[in-house]
PDB file of C-alpha atoms in Angstrom:
ATOM      1  CA  LEU A 276       0.000   0.000   0.000  1.00  0.00           C
ATOM      2  CA  ALA A 277       1.442   3.354  -1.032  1.00  0.00           C
ATOM      3  CA  LYS A 278       1.901   6.115   1.540  1.00  0.00           C
ATOM      4  CA  THR A 279       2.032   9.765   0.552  1.00  0.00           C
ATOM      5  CA  THR A 280       4.005  12.451   2.375  1.00  0.00           C
ATOM      6  CA  GLN A 281       3.832  16.188   1.705  1.00  0.00           C
ATOM      7  CA  PRO A 282       5.215  19.252   3.511  1.00  0.00           C
ATOM      8  CA  ILE A 283       2.657  20.659   5.924  1.00  0.00           C
ATOM      9  CA  SER A 284       3.098  24.244   4.758  1.00  0.00           C
ATOM     10  CA  MET A 285       5.038  26.500   2.404  1.00  0.00           C
ATOM     11  CA  ASP A 286       5.381  30.250   1.896  1.00  0.00           C
ATOM     12  CA  SER A 287       6.243  32.127  -1.252  1.00  0.00           C
ATOM     13  CA  TYR A 288       5.810  35.526  -2.920  1.00  0.00           C
ATOM     14  CA  GLU A 289       3.760  36.740  -5.834  1.00  0.00           C
ATOM     15  CA  GLY A 290       5.414  36.156  -9.189  1.00  0.00           C
ATOM     16  CA  GLN A 291       7.602  33.301  -7.957  1.00  0.00           C
ATOM     17  CA  GLU A 292       7.547  29.697  -9.114  1.00  0.00           C
ATOM     18  CA  VAL A 293       6.433  27.286  -6.401  1.00  0.00           C
ATOM     19  CA  ASN A 294       7.299  23.602  -6.291  1.00  0.00           C
ATOM     20  CA  ILE A 295       5.482  21.217  -3.941  1.00  0.00           C
ATOM     21  CA  THR A 296       6.798  17.677  -3.672  1.00  0.00           C
ATOM     22  CA  CYS A 297       4.901  14.569  -2.651  1.00  0.00           C
ATOM     23  CA  SER A 298       6.730  11.381  -1.698  1.00  0.00           C
ATOM     24  CA  HIS A 299       5.067   8.057  -2.502  1.00  0.00           C
ATOM     25  CA  ASN A 300       7.635   5.321  -1.936  1.00  0.00           C
ATOM     26  CA  ASN A 301       5.546   2.201  -2.538  1.00  0.00           C
ATOM     27  CA  ILE A 302       3.860   3.367  -5.705  1.00  0.00           C
ATOM     28  CA  ALA A 303       3.085   0.571  -8.138  1.00  0.00           C
ATOM     29  CA  THR A 304       3.695   0.489 -11.844  1.00  0.00           C
ATOM     30  CA  ASN A 305       0.176   1.385 -12.912  1.00  0.00           C
ATOM     31  CA  ASP A 306      -0.726   3.915 -10.229  1.00  0.00           C
ATOM     32  CA  TYR A 307      -1.714   7.452 -11.236  1.00  0.00           C
ATOM     33  CA  ILE A 308      -0.688  10.648  -9.445  1.00  0.00           C
ATOM     34  CA  THR A 309      -3.161  13.515  -9.245  1.00  0.00           C
ATOM     35  CA  TRP A 310      -3.033  16.928  -7.575  1.00  0.00           C
ATOM     36  CA  TYR A 311      -5.988  18.885  -6.241  1.00  0.00           C
ATOM     37  CA  GLN A 312      -6.372  22.428  -4.901  1.00  0.00           C
ATOM     38  CA  GLN A 313      -8.710  23.320  -2.059  1.00  0.00           C
ATOM     39  CA  PHE A 314      -9.857  26.717  -0.825  1.00  0.00           C
ATOM     40  CA  PRO A 315     -11.420  27.063   2.662  1.00  0.00           C
ATOM     41  CA  SER A 316     -14.901  25.577   2.958  1.00  0.00           C
ATOM     42  CA  GLN A 317     -14.899  24.458  -0.684  1.00  0.00           C
ATOM     43  CA  GLY A 318     -14.498  21.078  -2.299  1.00  0.00           C
ATOM     44  CA  PRO A 319     -11.118  20.254  -3.834  1.00  0.00           C
ATOM     45  CA  ARG A 320     -10.578  21.042  -7.484  1.00  0.00           C
ATOM     46  CA  PHE A 321      -8.528  19.043  -9.993  1.00  0.00           C
ATOM     47  CA  ILE A 322      -5.245  20.644 -11.051  1.00  0.00           C
ATOM     48  CA  ILE A 323      -3.224  18.075 -12.962  1.00  0.00           C
ATOM     49  CA  GLN A 324      -2.598  14.344 -13.328  1.00  0.00           C
ATOM     50  CA  GLY A 325       0.351  12.284 -14.480  1.00  0.00           C
ATOM     51  CA  TYR A 326       1.729   8.814 -14.764  1.00  0.00           C
ATOM     52  CA  LYS A 327       5.375   9.422 -15.641  1.00  0.00           C
ATOM     53  CA  THR A 328       7.840  12.093 -16.877  1.00  0.00           C
ATOM     54  CA  LYS A 329       6.289  15.545 -17.281  1.00  0.00           C
ATOM     55  CA  VAL A 330       2.797  16.845 -17.826  1.00  0.00           C
ATOM     56  CA  THR A 331       1.877  20.483 -18.377  1.00  0.00           C
ATOM     57  CA  ASN A 332      -1.453  22.253 -18.626  1.00  0.00           C
ATOM     58  CA  GLU A 333      -2.557  25.865 -18.534  1.00  0.00           C
ATOM     59  CA  VAL A 334      -2.134  26.212 -14.768  1.00  0.00           C
ATOM     60  CA  ALA A 335       0.630  23.843 -13.638  1.00  0.00           C
ATOM     61  CA  SER A 336       3.274  21.281 -14.464  1.00  0.00           C
ATOM     62  CA  LEU A 337       3.806  17.886 -12.897  1.00  0.00           C
ATOM     63  CA  PHE A 338       7.245  16.295 -12.808  1.00  0.00           C
ATOM     64  CA  ILE A 339       7.575  12.594 -12.091  1.00  0.00           C
ATOM     65  CA  PRO A 340      11.089  11.073 -12.012  1.00  0.00           C
ATOM     66  CA  ALA A 341      11.824   7.701 -13.519  1.00  0.00           C
ATOM     67  CA  ASP A 342      11.603   5.828 -10.198  1.00  0.00           C
ATOM     68  CA  ARG A 343       8.186   7.450  -9.557  1.00  0.00           C
ATOM     69  CA  LYS A 344       8.847   7.592  -5.816  1.00  0.00           C
ATOM     70  CA  SER A 345       7.945  11.260  -5.749  1.00  0.00           C
ATOM     71  CA  SER A 346       6.182  13.863  -7.823  1.00  0.00           C
ATOM     72  CA  THR A 347       6.494  17.649  -7.919  1.00  0.00           C
ATOM     73  CA  LEU A 348       3.711  20.073  -8.634  1.00  0.00           C
ATOM     74  CA  SER A 349       5.057  23.278 -10.150  1.00  0.00           C
ATOM     75  CA  LEU A 350       3.015  26.475 -10.119  1.00  0.00           C
ATOM     76  CA  PRO A 351       4.539  29.180 -12.328  1.00  0.00           C
ATOM     77  CA  ARG A 352       4.336  32.864 -11.314  1.00  0.00           C
ATOM     78  CA  VAL A 353       1.980  32.441  -8.374  1.00  0.00           C
ATOM     79  CA  SER A 354      -0.472  35.118  -7.284  1.00  0.00           C
ATOM     80  CA  LEU A 355      -2.265  35.788  -4.009  1.00  0.00           C
ATOM     81  CA  SER A 356      -5.217  33.732  -5.277  1.00  0.00           C
ATOM     82  CA  ASP A 357      -3.043  30.615  -5.318  1.00  0.00           C
ATOM     83  CA  THR A 358      -3.095  30.605  -1.516  1.00  0.00           C
ATOM     84  CA  ALA A 359      -4.777  27.271  -0.804  1.00  0.00           C
ATOM     85  CA  VAL A 360      -4.170  23.704   0.343  1.00  0.00           C
ATOM     86  CA  TYR A 361      -2.720  21.346  -2.243  1.00  0.00           C
ATOM     87  CA  TYR A 362      -3.253  17.588  -2.058  1.00  0.00           C
ATOM     88  CA  CYS A 363      -1.530  14.783  -3.911  1.00  0.00           C
ATOM     89  CA  LEU A 364      -3.426  11.592  -4.579  1.00  0.00           C
ATOM     90  CA  VAL A 365      -2.067   8.188  -5.546  1.00  0.00           C
ATOM     91  CA  SER A 366      -4.691   5.987  -7.155  1.00  0.00           C
ATOM     92  CA  GLU A 367      -3.740   2.361  -6.795  1.00  0.00           C
ATOM     93  CA  GLN A 368      -4.683   0.236  -9.770  1.00  0.00           C
ATOM     94  CA  ASN A 369      -3.925  -3.217  -8.416  1.00  0.00           C
ATOM     95  CA  SER A 370      -6.508  -5.735  -7.321  1.00  0.00           C
ATOM     96  CA  ASN A 371      -6.880  -3.939  -3.987  1.00  0.00           C
ATOM     97  CA  TYR A 372      -7.846  -0.609  -5.581  1.00  0.00           C
ATOM     98  CA  GLN A 373      -7.364   2.271  -3.157  1.00  0.00           C
ATOM     99  CA  LEU A 374      -7.166   6.044  -3.085  1.00  0.00           C
ATOM    100  CA  ILE A 375      -4.212   7.310  -1.034  1.00  0.00           C
ATOM    101  CA  TRP A 376      -4.452  11.021  -0.283  1.00  0.00           C
ATOM    102  CA  GLY A 377      -1.652  13.124   1.127  1.00  0.00           C
ATOM    103  CA  ALA A 378      -2.283  15.233   4.218  1.00  0.00           C
ATOM    104  CA  GLY A 379      -2.144  18.420   2.158  1.00  0.00           C
ATOM    105  CA  THR A 380       0.309  21.324   1.859  1.00  0.00           C
ATOM    106  CA  LYS A 381      -0.919  24.742   2.945  1.00  0.00           C
ATOM    107  CA  LEU A 382       0.585  27.248   0.514  1.00  0.00           C
ATOM    108  CA  ILE A 383       0.595  30.908   1.540  1.00  0.00           C
ATOM    109  CA  ILE A 384       1.477  33.505  -1.085  1.00  0.00           C
ATOM    110  CA  LYS A 385       2.633  36.876   0.190  1.00  0.00           C
ATOM    111  CA  PRO A 386       2.540  40.183  -1.695  1.00  0.00           C
TER     112      PRO A 386
ATOM    113  CA  ASP B 138     -19.966  24.991 -10.109  1.00  0.00           C
ATOM    114  CA  SER B 139     -18.814  21.359 -10.439  1.00  0.00           C
ATOM    115  CA  GLY B 140     -22.263  19.995 -11.234  1.00  0.00           C
ATOM    116  CA  VAL B 141     -22.276  17.832  -8.105  1.00  0.00           C
ATOM    117  CA  THR B 142     -25.010  18.718  -5.633  1.00  0.00           C
ATOM    118  CA  GLN B 143     -25.168  17.890  -1.943  1.00  0.00           C
ATOM    119  CA  THR B 144     -27.997  18.323   0.515  1.00  0.00           C
ATOM    120  CA  PRO B 145     -28.383  19.630   3.092  1.00  0.00           C
ATOM    121  CA  LYS B 146     -25.727  22.340   3.222  1.00  0.00           C
ATOM    122  CA  HIS B 147     -25.767  22.490   6.995  1.00  0.00           C
ATOM    123  CA  LEU B 148     -26.971  20.088   9.650  1.00  0.00           C
ATOM    124  CA  ILE B 149     -27.036  20.494  13.421  1.00  0.00           C
ATOM    125  CA  THR B 150     -28.025  17.516  15.502  1.00  0.00           C
ATOM    126  CA  ALA B 151     -27.293  15.704  18.749  1.00  0.00           C
ATOM    127  CA  THR B 152     -25.227  12.720  19.780  1.00  0.00           C
ATOM    128  CA  GLY B 153     -26.973   9.417  19.301  1.00  0.00           C
ATOM    129  CA  GLN B 154     -29.073  10.652  16.396  1.00  0.00           C
ATOM    130  CA  ARG B 155     -29.086   9.513  12.768  1.00  0.00           C
ATOM    131  CA  VAL B 156     -28.529  11.686   9.722  1.00  0.00           C
ATOM    132  CA  THR B 157     -28.614  11.070   5.994  1.00  0.00           C
ATOM    133  CA  LEU B 158     -26.477  13.075   3.607  1.00  0.00           C
ATOM    134  CA  ARG B 159     -27.445  13.107  -0.031  1.00  0.00           C
ATOM    135  CA  CYS B 160     -25.340  13.501  -3.164  1.00  0.00           C
ATOM    136  CA  SER B 161     -26.343  13.861  -6.808  1.00  0.00           C
ATOM    137  CA  PRO B 162     -23.451  13.284  -9.212  1.00  0.00           C
ATOM    138  CA  ARG B 163     -22.778  15.161 -12.427  1.00  0.00           C
ATOM    139  CA  SER B 164     -24.898  14.056 -15.333  1.00  0.00           C
ATOM    140  CA  GLY B 165     -23.290  10.987 -16.885  1.00  0.00           C
ATOM    141  CA  ASP B 166     -20.978  10.211 -13.976  1.00  0.00           C
ATOM    142  CA  LEU B 167     -21.198   6.651 -12.663  1.00  0.00           C
ATOM    143  CA  SER B 168     -18.843   6.881  -9.686  1.00  0.00           C
ATOM    144  CA  VAL B 169     -19.579   8.579  -6.388  1.00  0.00           C
ATOM    145  CA  TYR B 170     -17.033   9.105  -3.618  1.00  0.00           C
ATOM    146  CA  TRP B 171     -17.561  10.193  -0.013  1.00  0.00           C
ATOM    147  CA  TYR B 172     -15.028  12.086   2.094  1.00  0.00           C
ATOM    148  CA  GLN B 173     -14.881  13.417   5.638  1.00  0.00           C
ATOM    149  CA  GLN B 174     -12.885  16.535   6.506  1.00  0.00           C
ATOM    150  CA  SER B 175     -12.651  17.558  10.143  1.00  0.00           C
ATOM    151  CA  LEU B 176     -11.745  21.130  11.072  1.00  0.00           C
ATOM    152  CA  ASP B 177      -8.310  22.057   9.679  1.00  0.00           C
ATOM    153  CA  GLN B 178      -7.663  18.424   8.765  1.00  0.00           C
ATOM    154  CA  GLY B 179      -7.010  16.673   5.494  1.00  0.00           C
ATOM    155  CA  LEU B 180      -9.437  14.655   3.423  1.00  0.00           C
ATOM    156  CA  GLN B 181     -10.373  11.229   4.699  1.00  0.00           C
ATOM    157  CA  PHE B 182     -11.595   8.950   1.945  1.00  0.00           C
ATOM    158  CA  LEU B 183     -14.598   6.962   3.147  1.00  0.00           C
ATOM    159  CA  ILE B 184     -16.022   4.948   0.285  1.00  0.00           C
ATOM    160  CA  GLN B 185     -16.546   4.827  -3.478  1.00  0.00           C
ATOM    161  CA  TYR B 186     -19.449   3.424  -5.478  1.00  0.00           C
ATOM    162  CA  TYR B 187     -19.503   2.699  -9.178  1.00  0.00           C
ATOM    163  CA  ASN B 188     -22.821   2.167 -10.931  1.00  0.00           C
ATOM    164  CA  GLY B 189     -24.476   0.982  -7.755  1.00  0.00           C
ATOM    165  CA  GLU B 190     -21.706  -1.301  -6.537  1.00  0.00           C
ATOM    166  CA  GLU B 191     -19.094  -0.653  -3.861  1.00  0.00           C
ATOM    167  CA  ARG B 192     -15.753  -0.040  -5.604  1.00  0.00           C
ATOM    168  CA  ALA B 193     -13.344   0.917  -2.841  1.00  0.00           C
ATOM    169  CA  LYS B 194     -13.499   1.322   0.906  1.00  0.00           C
ATOM    170  CA  GLY B 195     -11.389   3.711   2.919  1.00  0.00           C
ATOM    171  CA  ASN B 196     -11.591   4.722   6.566  1.00  0.00           C
ATOM    172  CA  ILE B 197     -15.336   4.400   6.892  1.00  0.00           C
ATOM    173  CA  LEU B 198     -16.527   3.615  10.396  1.00  0.00           C
ATOM    174  CA  GLU B 199     -18.952   0.777  11.053  1.00  0.00           C
ATOM    175  CA  ARG B 200     -21.457   3.373  12.316  1.00  0.00           C
ATOM    176  CA  PHE B 201     -21.516   4.837   8.820  1.00  0.00           C
ATOM    177  CA  SER B 202     -23.154   3.259   5.792  1.00  0.00           C
ATOM    178  CA  ALA B 203     -23.654   4.354   2.233  1.00  0.00           C
ATOM    179  CA  GLN B 204     -25.349   3.263  -0.934  1.00  0.00           C
ATOM    180  CA  GLN B 205     -25.776   4.325  -4.529  1.00  0.00           C
ATOM    181  CA  PHE B 206     -29.237   4.080  -6.012  1.00  0.00           C
ATOM    182  CA  PRO B 207     -30.296   3.087  -9.562  1.00  0.00           C
ATOM    183  CA  ASP B 208     -30.624   6.758 -10.516  1.00  0.00           C
ATOM    184  CA  LEU B 209     -26.949   7.083  -9.379  1.00  0.00           C
ATOM    185  CA  HIS B 210     -27.531   9.439  -6.491  1.00  0.00           C
ATOM    186  CA  SER B 211     -25.906   8.371  -3.254  1.00  0.00           C
ATOM    187  CA  GLU B 212     -26.654   8.648   0.417  1.00  0.00           C
ATOM    188  CA  LEU B 213     -24.331   8.492   3.413  1.00  0.00           C
ATOM    189  CA  ASN B 214     -25.934   7.482   6.696  1.00  0.00           C
ATOM    190  CA  LEU B 215     -24.320   8.222  10.034  1.00  0.00           C
ATOM    191  CA  SER B 216     -25.722   6.578  13.175  1.00  0.00           C
ATOM    192  CA  PRO B 217     -25.407   6.780  16.088  1.00  0.00           C
ATOM    193  CA  LEU B 218     -23.687  10.132  15.927  1.00  0.00           C
ATOM    194  CA  GLU B 219     -20.787  11.071  18.171  1.00  0.00           C
ATOM    195  CA  LEU B 220     -19.239  14.480  18.847  1.00  0.00           C
ATOM    196  CA  GLY B 221     -16.215  13.563  16.748  1.00  0.00           C
ATOM    197  CA  ASP B 222     -18.390  13.153  13.667  1.00  0.00           C
ATOM    198  CA  SER B 223     -18.662  16.937  13.386  1.00  0.00           C
ATOM    199  CA  ALA B 224     -17.017  17.687  10.064  1.00  0.00           C
ATOM    200  CA  LEU B 225     -17.456  18.737   6.468  1.00  0.00           C
ATOM    201  CA  TYR B 226     -18.605  15.824   4.321  1.00  0.00           C
ATOM    202  CA  PHE B 227     -17.810  15.988   0.628  1.00  0.00           C
ATOM    203  CA  CYS B 228     -19.168  13.962  -2.192  1.00  0.00           C
ATOM    204  CA  ALA B 229     -17.357  13.708  -5.517  1.00  0.00           C
ATOM    205  CA  SER B 230     -18.211  12.060  -8.807  1.00  0.00           C
ATOM    206  CA  SER B 231     -16.372  10.855 -11.883  1.00  0.00           C
ATOM    207  CA  VAL B 232     -17.282   9.257 -15.172  1.00  0.00           C
ATOM    208  CA  GLY B 233     -15.525   5.942 -14.625  1.00  0.00           C
ATOM    209  CA  SER B 234     -14.078   3.978 -11.753  1.00  0.00           C
ATOM    210  CA  GLY B 235     -10.352   3.871 -12.408  1.00  0.00           C
ATOM    211  CA  GLY B 236      -7.545   5.826 -10.815  1.00  0.00           C
ATOM    212  CA  GLN B 237      -7.106   8.088 -13.818  1.00  0.00           C
ATOM    213  CA  GLU B 238     -10.539   9.567 -13.294  1.00  0.00           C
ATOM    214  CA  THR B 239     -10.889  13.246 -12.414  1.00  0.00           C
ATOM    215  CA  GLN B 240     -13.063  13.672  -9.356  1.00  0.00           C
ATOM    216  CA  TYR B 241     -15.491  16.589  -9.277  1.00  0.00           C
ATOM    217  CA  PHE B 242     -16.361  17.650  -5.754  1.00  0.00           C
ATOM    218  CA  GLY B 243     -19.614  19.017  -4.431  1.00  0.00           C
ATOM    219  CA  PRO B 244     -19.886  21.994  -2.051  1.00  0.00           C
ATOM    220  CA  GLY B 245     -20.090  19.766   1.002  1.00  0.00           C
ATOM    221  CA  THR B 246     -22.436  19.252   3.929  1.00  0.00           C
ATOM    222  CA  ARG B 247     -21.325  20.783   7.208  1.00  0.00           C
ATOM    223  CA  LEU B 248     -22.396  18.566  10.117  1.00  0.00           C
ATOM    224  CA  LEU B 249     -22.327  19.763  13.692  1.00  0.00           C
ATOM    225  CA  VAL B 250     -23.036  17.242  16.437  1.00  0.00           C
ATOM    226  CA  LEU B 251     -23.852  18.725  19.843  1.00  0.00           C
TER     227      LEU B 251
END
């Protein structure tokens, strides 16, 4: 069973690039990695998903090294509105299908 | 707006009581997920249903039960309630049942147990 570990909190400044890393040591070959963003009192919202190497969309990039034991969410040129909690999710695809959520990283962007 | 609806938005009740939380998934979505989020805590995955069948089980207590109906809406029952059950309960839905599915979350039901 995979276990996910994320930093509890991070600070950065407007206009900077922010990288949040999630460790998932026991990830299996077919497991997917997904990141969600959550604002207070709202449901999480999908940001990006990957399986290996690098994925980029209009809001973020996801870097997954070859051993897949970690993944890094990269937010380019953050703004104050990016202040939120970010969760990584490992979706296990084996016979014992499970959803393994990280504890979340509280990102605070300062002006 | 994700397209997932949850009712009620707020619920205040007492220990020992029973409550039912309701979730309507996005049109066309076959999977429904339930989550519990206590104050300033992370998401706790409870259970997932796919097209009426249980697909995955997380940290759901024996006092909790859930089901997905033929019209694909889902209900989460909590009984008997304890003080520690006070939390925000989220429902999410997705088209399929696999790990590559994007989950769309509802606005949540805030439960307060007194």
